[in-house]
Short mmCIF file of C-alpha atoms and ligand atoms in Angstrom, two decimals:
data_model
loop_
_atom_site.label_atom_id
_atom_site.label_comp_id
_atom_site.label_asym_id
_atom_site.label_seq_id
_atom_site.Cartn_x
_atom_site.Cartn_y
_atom_site.Cartn_z
CA UNK A 1 -90.67 -27.19 49.43
CA UNK A 2 -90.40 -26.17 45.80
CA UNK A 3 -93.29 -27.33 43.84
CA UNK A 4 -92.88 -30.07 41.01
CA UNK A 5 -95.18 -29.74 38.12
CA UNK A 6 -95.98 -32.72 35.91
CA UNK A 7 -96.05 -31.74 32.24
CA UNK A 8 -96.68 -35.09 30.43
CA UNK A 9 -95.19 -38.08 28.70
CA UNK A 10 -93.63 -37.56 25.32
CA UNK A 11 -92.07 -40.43 23.33
CA UNK A 12 -92.49 -42.37 26.55
CA UNK A 13 -90.34 -39.96 28.47
CA UNK A 14 -91.67 -38.47 31.62
CA UNK A 15 -91.12 -34.61 31.78
CA UNK A 16 -91.66 -32.57 35.09
CA UNK A 17 -90.72 -28.89 36.00
CA UNK A 18 -89.33 -27.76 39.30
CA UNK A 19 -90.77 -24.49 39.71
CA UNK A 20 -87.78 -22.31 41.12
CA UNK A 21 -89.66 -19.25 39.73
CA UNK A 22 -91.88 -19.60 42.72
CA UNK A 23 -89.16 -19.81 45.53
CA UNK A 24 -89.39 -15.89 46.16
CA UNK A 25 -91.57 -13.15 44.61
CA UNK A 26 -88.78 -11.00 43.48
CA UNK A 27 -85.38 -12.79 44.27
CA UNK A 28 -86.56 -15.45 41.78
CA UNK A 29 -85.37 -18.76 40.45
CA UNK A 30 -81.74 -19.65 40.54
CA UNK A 31 -80.74 -16.23 41.40
CA UNK A 32 -82.24 -16.90 44.87
CA UNK A 33 -79.88 -19.79 45.36
CA UNK A 34 -76.76 -17.93 43.77
CA UNK A 35 -77.28 -15.12 46.33
CA UNK A 36 -78.05 -16.91 49.40
CA UNK A 37 -74.48 -17.44 50.62
CA UNK A 38 -73.06 -14.43 48.94
CA UNK A 39 -75.51 -12.45 51.28
CA UNK A 40 -74.36 -14.26 54.30
CA UNK A 41 -70.67 -13.69 53.24
CA UNK A 42 -71.34 -10.07 52.80
CA UNK A 43 -72.87 -9.87 56.40
CA UNK A 44 -70.02 -11.86 57.91
CA UNK A 45 -67.41 -9.50 56.20
CA UNK A 46 -69.56 -6.57 57.61
CA UNK A 47 -70.02 -4.95 54.19
CA UNK A 48 -72.84 -2.51 53.78
CA UNK A 49 -73.03 -2.40 49.92
CA UNK A 50 -73.48 -4.99 47.28
CA UNK A 51 -71.58 -3.91 43.89
CA UNK A 52 -72.45 -6.00 40.85
CA UNK A 53 -72.69 -5.96 37.03
CA UNK A 54 -75.33 -6.57 34.34
CA UNK A 55 -77.02 -5.86 31.12
CA UNK A 56 -80.13 -3.91 30.46
CA UNK A 57 -82.64 -6.84 31.37
CA UNK A 58 -80.51 -8.58 33.84
CA UNK A 59 -82.25 -10.93 36.24
CA UNK A 60 -79.15 -10.62 38.34
CA UNK A 61 -79.37 -6.92 38.58
CA UNK A 62 -82.97 -7.07 39.52
CA UNK A 63 -82.39 -9.84 42.16
CA UNK A 64 -79.59 -7.86 43.74
CA UNK A 65 -81.53 -4.66 43.92
CA UNK A 66 -84.22 -6.56 45.59
CA UNK A 67 -81.92 -8.57 48.01
CA UNK A 68 -80.40 -5.17 49.15
CA UNK A 69 -83.72 -3.87 49.93
CA UNK A 70 -84.72 -6.91 51.89
CA UNK A 71 -81.46 -7.63 53.61
CA UNK A 72 -80.45 -3.90 54.29
CA UNK A 73 -77.47 -3.53 51.78
CA UNK A 74 -77.01 -0.44 49.63
CA UNK A 75 -76.63 -1.58 46.02
CA UNK A 76 -74.57 -0.50 43.03
CA UNK A 77 -75.18 -1.83 39.52
CA UNK A 78 -72.65 -1.34 36.83
CA UNK A 79 -74.63 -1.52 33.58
CA UNK A 80 -73.39 -2.44 30.06
CA UNK A 81 -74.39 0.26 27.64
CA UNK A 82 -73.63 4.01 27.89
CA UNK A 83 -76.85 4.72 25.82
CA UNK A 84 -79.04 3.52 28.72
CA UNK A 85 -78.04 6.46 30.72
CA UNK A 86 -80.74 8.51 29.25
CA UNK A 87 -83.17 5.68 28.74
CA UNK A 88 -83.30 3.67 31.96
CA UNK A 89 -86.65 5.15 32.95
CA UNK A 90 -88.43 3.37 30.05
CA UNK A 91 -86.51 -0.03 31.11
CA UNK A 92 -88.80 -1.90 33.57
CA UNK A 93 -85.76 -3.89 34.96
CA UNK A 94 -83.47 -0.76 35.48
CA UNK A 95 -86.20 1.55 36.73
CA UNK A 96 -87.39 -1.07 39.17
CA UNK A 97 -83.66 -1.34 40.47
CA UNK A 98 -83.44 2.47 40.79
CA UNK A 99 -86.64 2.61 42.76
CA UNK A 100 -85.47 0.07 45.08
CA UNK A 101 -82.37 2.33 45.72
CA UNK A 102 -79.75 0.73 43.35
CA UNK A 103 -77.40 3.37 42.21
CA UNK A 104 -76.52 2.76 38.58
CA UNK A 105 -73.37 3.55 36.48
CA UNK A 106 -73.54 3.02 32.70
CA UNK A 107 -70.38 2.20 30.91
CA UNK A 108 -69.47 1.41 27.30
CA UNK A 109 -69.31 -2.18 26.04
CA UNK A 110 -65.54 -2.02 25.90
CA UNK A 111 -65.25 -0.65 29.37
CA UNK A 112 -67.69 -3.30 30.45
CA UNK A 113 -65.66 -5.95 29.17
CA UNK A 114 -62.78 -4.71 31.58
CA UNK A 115 -65.33 -4.23 34.31
CA UNK A 116 -63.44 -5.70 37.12
CA UNK A 117 -60.34 -3.64 36.58
CA UNK A 118 -62.00 -0.76 34.58
CA UNK A 119 -61.93 3.05 35.55
CA UNK A 120 -65.49 3.38 36.80
CA UNK A 121 -65.10 0.40 39.15
CA UNK A 122 -61.61 1.83 40.49
CA UNK A 123 -63.55 5.30 41.09
CA UNK A 124 -66.41 3.86 42.95
CA UNK A 125 -64.92 0.93 44.70
CA UNK A 126 -64.56 1.05 48.63
CA UNK A 127 -63.65 -1.20 51.18
CA UNK A 128 -67.17 -1.47 52.34
CA UNK A 129 -68.43 -3.03 49.20
CA UNK A 130 -68.99 -6.70 48.60
CA UNK A 131 -68.47 -7.31 44.80
CA UNK A 132 -70.65 -9.99 43.13
CA UNK A 133 -69.43 -11.06 39.65
CA UNK A 134 -71.72 -10.64 36.62
CA UNK A 135 -74.49 -13.25 36.82
CA UNK A 136 -73.70 -13.93 40.49
CA UNK A 137 -71.46 -16.90 39.68
CA UNK A 138 -68.74 -17.62 42.30
CA UNK A 139 -67.92 -20.26 45.02
CA UNK A 140 -70.64 -19.02 47.27
CA UNK A 141 -73.22 -19.15 44.43
CA UNK A 142 -72.23 -22.84 43.53
CA UNK A 143 -72.75 -23.75 47.30
CA UNK A 144 -76.32 -22.22 47.06
CA UNK A 145 -77.13 -23.92 43.60
CA UNK A 146 -76.05 -27.30 45.07
CA UNK A 147 -79.15 -27.07 47.24
CA UNK A 148 -81.49 -26.82 44.12
CA UNK A 149 -81.80 -30.63 43.92
CA UNK A 150 -82.13 -32.99 46.95
CA UNK A 151 -83.08 -36.62 47.68
CA UNK A 152 -86.52 -35.71 46.76
CA UNK A 153 -85.48 -35.57 43.06
CA UNK A 154 -83.39 -38.64 43.06
CA UNK A 155 -85.90 -40.79 40.96
CA UNK A 156 -85.12 -38.45 38.02
CA UNK A 157 -82.47 -39.78 35.35
CA UNK A 158 -82.00 -36.19 33.75
CA UNK A 159 -81.98 -32.79 35.40
CA UNK A 160 -82.11 -30.03 32.57
CA UNK A 161 -81.44 -26.44 33.09
CA UNK A 162 -80.61 -23.23 31.14
CA UNK A 163 -76.99 -22.05 31.01
CA UNK A 164 -75.72 -18.52 31.03
CA UNK A 165 -72.50 -18.28 33.07
CA UNK A 166 -72.54 -21.88 34.18
CA UNK A 167 -73.04 -21.29 37.81
CA UNK A 168 -76.23 -23.17 38.04
CA UNK A 169 -75.24 -26.22 36.07
CA UNK A 170 -72.09 -26.51 38.12
CA UNK A 171 -74.06 -26.72 41.43
CA UNK A 172 -76.42 -29.20 39.92
CA UNK A 173 -73.48 -31.36 38.54
CA UNK A 174 -71.86 -31.35 42.11
CA UNK A 175 -75.27 -32.19 43.73
CA UNK A 176 -76.36 -34.97 41.43
CA UNK A 177 -76.64 -38.57 42.28
CA UNK A 178 -74.38 -40.95 40.55
CA UNK A 179 -77.14 -42.15 38.28
CA UNK A 180 -78.10 -38.68 37.04
CA UNK A 181 -77.04 -36.60 34.03
CA UNK A 182 -77.39 -32.90 33.94
CA UNK A 183 -78.43 -31.38 30.59
CA UNK A 184 -77.55 -27.77 30.05
CA UNK A 185 -79.05 -25.69 27.39
CA UNK A 186 -77.15 -22.47 26.34
CA UNK A 187 -78.94 -19.39 25.68
CA UNK A 188 -75.49 -17.90 24.11
CA UNK A 189 -74.14 -18.54 20.78
CA UNK A 190 -70.54 -19.96 20.44
CA UNK A 191 -70.55 -21.08 23.99
CA UNK A 192 -67.94 -23.87 23.88
CA UNK A 193 -66.05 -21.93 26.59
CA UNK A 194 -68.67 -23.14 29.09
CA UNK A 195 -66.97 -26.59 29.28
CA UNK A 196 -63.97 -24.87 30.92
CA UNK A 197 -66.12 -22.59 33.04
CA UNK A 198 -68.05 -25.51 34.53
CA UNK A 199 -64.78 -27.34 35.14
CA UNK A 200 -63.71 -24.65 37.33
CA UNK A 201 -66.22 -25.59 39.81
CA UNK A 202 -67.17 -29.20 39.12
CA UNK A 203 -64.71 -31.98 38.64
CA UNK A 204 -67.56 -34.18 37.55
CA UNK A 205 -68.19 -35.36 33.98
CA UNK A 206 -71.79 -35.85 34.48
CA UNK A 207 -73.18 -32.96 32.37
CA UNK A 208 -74.05 -32.74 28.63
CA UNK A 209 -74.05 -29.33 26.99
CA UNK A 210 -76.47 -28.59 24.26
CA UNK A 211 -74.94 -25.50 22.41
CA UNK A 212 -77.27 -25.15 19.42
CA UNK A 213 -80.59 -24.35 20.83
CA UNK A 214 -79.80 -20.82 21.27
CA UNK A 215 -82.27 -19.38 18.79
CA UNK A 216 -80.10 -16.68 17.38
CA UNK A 217 -77.87 -16.03 20.46
CA UNK A 218 -78.18 -14.18 23.81
CA UNK A 219 -81.00 -11.81 24.14
CA UNK A 220 -82.27 -12.88 20.59
CA UNK A 221 -85.59 -14.45 19.81
CA UNK A 222 -87.34 -16.21 17.00
CA UNK A 223 -90.88 -16.39 15.96
CA UNK A 224 -90.90 -20.18 16.80
CA UNK A 225 -89.68 -19.50 20.35
CA UNK A 226 -92.38 -16.76 21.04
CA UNK A 227 -95.03 -19.03 19.76
CA UNK A 228 -93.83 -21.78 22.06
CA UNK A 229 -94.00 -19.44 24.98
CA UNK A 230 -97.60 -18.76 24.22
CA UNK A 231 -98.33 -22.51 23.63
CA UNK A 232 -96.66 -23.66 26.84
CA UNK A 233 -98.45 -21.06 28.99
CA UNK A 234 -101.81 -21.96 27.48
CA UNK A 235 -101.35 -25.81 27.66
CA UNK A 236 -99.51 -26.21 30.93
CA UNK A 237 -100.09 -22.81 32.74
CA UNK A 238 -96.20 -22.44 32.94
CA UNK A 239 -94.85 -19.04 32.13
CA UNK A 240 -91.48 -19.06 30.34
CA UNK A 241 -89.01 -16.18 29.69
CA UNK A 242 -87.51 -15.71 26.26
CA UNK A 243 -83.91 -15.33 27.23
CA UNK A 244 -83.31 -18.53 29.31
CA UNK A 245 -86.14 -20.79 30.28
CA UNK A 246 -88.23 -21.01 26.95
CA UNK A 247 -84.81 -21.88 24.97
CA UNK A 248 -84.21 -24.56 27.44
CA UNK A 249 -87.63 -26.00 27.30
CA UNK A 250 -88.04 -25.85 23.56
CA UNK A 251 -84.59 -27.27 23.08
CA UNK A 252 -85.50 -30.10 25.41
CA UNK A 253 -88.63 -30.67 23.61
CA UNK A 254 -86.71 -30.95 20.35
CA UNK A 255 -84.14 -33.38 21.81
CA UNK A 256 -87.03 -35.61 23.09
CA UNK A 257 -88.61 -35.61 19.72
CA UNK A 258 -85.28 -36.50 17.96
CA UNK A 259 -84.97 -39.51 20.35
CA UNK A 260 -81.97 -38.37 22.38
CA UNK A 261 -83.11 -39.79 25.40
CA UNK A 262 -83.83 -43.56 26.34
CA UNK A 263 -87.49 -44.69 26.63
CA UNK A 264 -89.04 -44.49 30.15
CA UNK A 265 -86.48 -41.83 31.13
CA UNK A 266 -87.60 -39.31 33.72
CA UNK A 267 -86.47 -35.69 33.15
CA UNK A 268 -86.90 -32.89 35.69
CA UNK A 269 -86.45 -29.51 33.98
CA UNK A 270 -85.52 -26.68 36.30
CA UNK A 271 -87.49 -23.48 35.88
CA UNK A 272 -84.79 -20.98 36.78
CA UNK A 273 -87.11 -17.98 36.85
CA UNK A 274 -86.29 -14.87 34.80
CA UNK A 275 -89.99 -13.69 34.40
CA UNK A 276 -89.14 -10.19 35.45
CA UNK A 277 -87.54 -9.67 32.19
CA UNK A 278 -90.57 -10.53 29.90
CA UNK A 279 -91.84 -7.01 30.26
CA UNK A 280 -88.73 -5.37 28.98
CA UNK A 281 -88.20 -7.93 26.23
CA UNK A 282 -91.72 -7.30 24.79
CA UNK A 283 -91.03 -3.37 24.89
CA UNK A 284 -87.87 -4.05 23.03
CA UNK A 285 -89.49 -6.39 20.43
CA UNK A 286 -92.36 -3.87 20.04
CA UNK A 287 -89.97 -1.09 19.31
CA UNK A 288 -88.07 -3.18 16.87
CA UNK A 289 -91.26 -4.12 15.14
CA UNK A 290 -92.33 -0.54 14.87
CA UNK A 291 -88.92 0.48 13.37
CA UNK A 292 -89.02 -2.22 10.68
CA UNK A 293 -92.70 -1.12 9.86
CA UNK A 294 -91.46 2.33 9.63
CA UNK A 295 -88.76 1.51 7.11
CA UNK A 296 -91.37 -0.28 4.80
C1 PLP B 1 -79.26 -16.18 35.29
C2 PLP B 1 -80.20 -17.04 34.66
C3 PLP B 1 -79.66 -18.20 34.08
C4 PLP B 1 -78.24 -18.72 33.90
O1 PLP B 1 -77.64 -19.04 35.05
P1 PLP B 1 -76.09 -19.35 35.27
O2 PLP B 1 -75.97 -19.79 36.58
O3 PLP B 1 -75.49 -18.08 34.89
O4 PLP B 1 -75.74 -20.34 34.18
C5 PLP B 1 -80.77 -19.21 33.62
N1 PLP B 1 -81.89 -18.97 33.73
C6 PLP B 1 -82.40 -17.67 34.33
C7 PLP B 1 -83.78 -17.43 34.22
C8 PLP B 1 -81.48 -16.87 34.71
O5 PLP B 1 -81.99 -15.61 35.35
#
């Protein structure tokens, strides 16, 4: 059973966290649920290789590399950014993936955009490969994310989660009870397209998207956000990652302070994991910091 951690009462609103980051030591958070039925499907189709796509710090790439190792699939990752071809050794996510046996192909951002029809993909694609889309979102992933909330959580009025491709929130929307509303916090800027993405999978209108708590956009952070992570860890002993879960939690806190939810509401925030990315993010921030120091 997944742990529910009580955080506190704020403005007469109860806030708890569902610790999906603890479901599996390496296939963590929502990625465990998104991969579950994809792995079954790959086995059913008797594929021996998982092929997928992602960026330099991708939680999805990391999870697929570990899933391949644990469930005996070979793995291939098509990675956004040619420049990483000579730098992956210093990237904790990618070097871990390689050490688990994942074969990486680095492509330009242009080619990555066309990844599913692109040349690299066509060169390496074979019939024995099971292709998982970027971020892992497909119908099998939705089936998995529908299992995140159960009857055990029906006392909550709101379920909050971080949103990337929209797979997780779609599953939550489908699984929610009729009195529950799903709150989705986008970590991307200009994420209006998410409404349509979610409608592809969920016909329900029981979700509300918050598109302005992205703190600069995907992969970007602010000082406020980094300080919030430290504070949240100290106060509640909950580690948050800067790309997804911290943005959701800080965004949610700000909405609670603004009075966006009725008094005596109960909110369950889903900790979708992502903690493997913290190490790489710290290295990237340090590098950026050193560069700006240098320019002074
Ligand atoms: C991938 C990821 C998300 C986004 O999930 P989607 O299903 O793509 O919306 C959120 N949080 C964490 C920690 C993730 O790794």
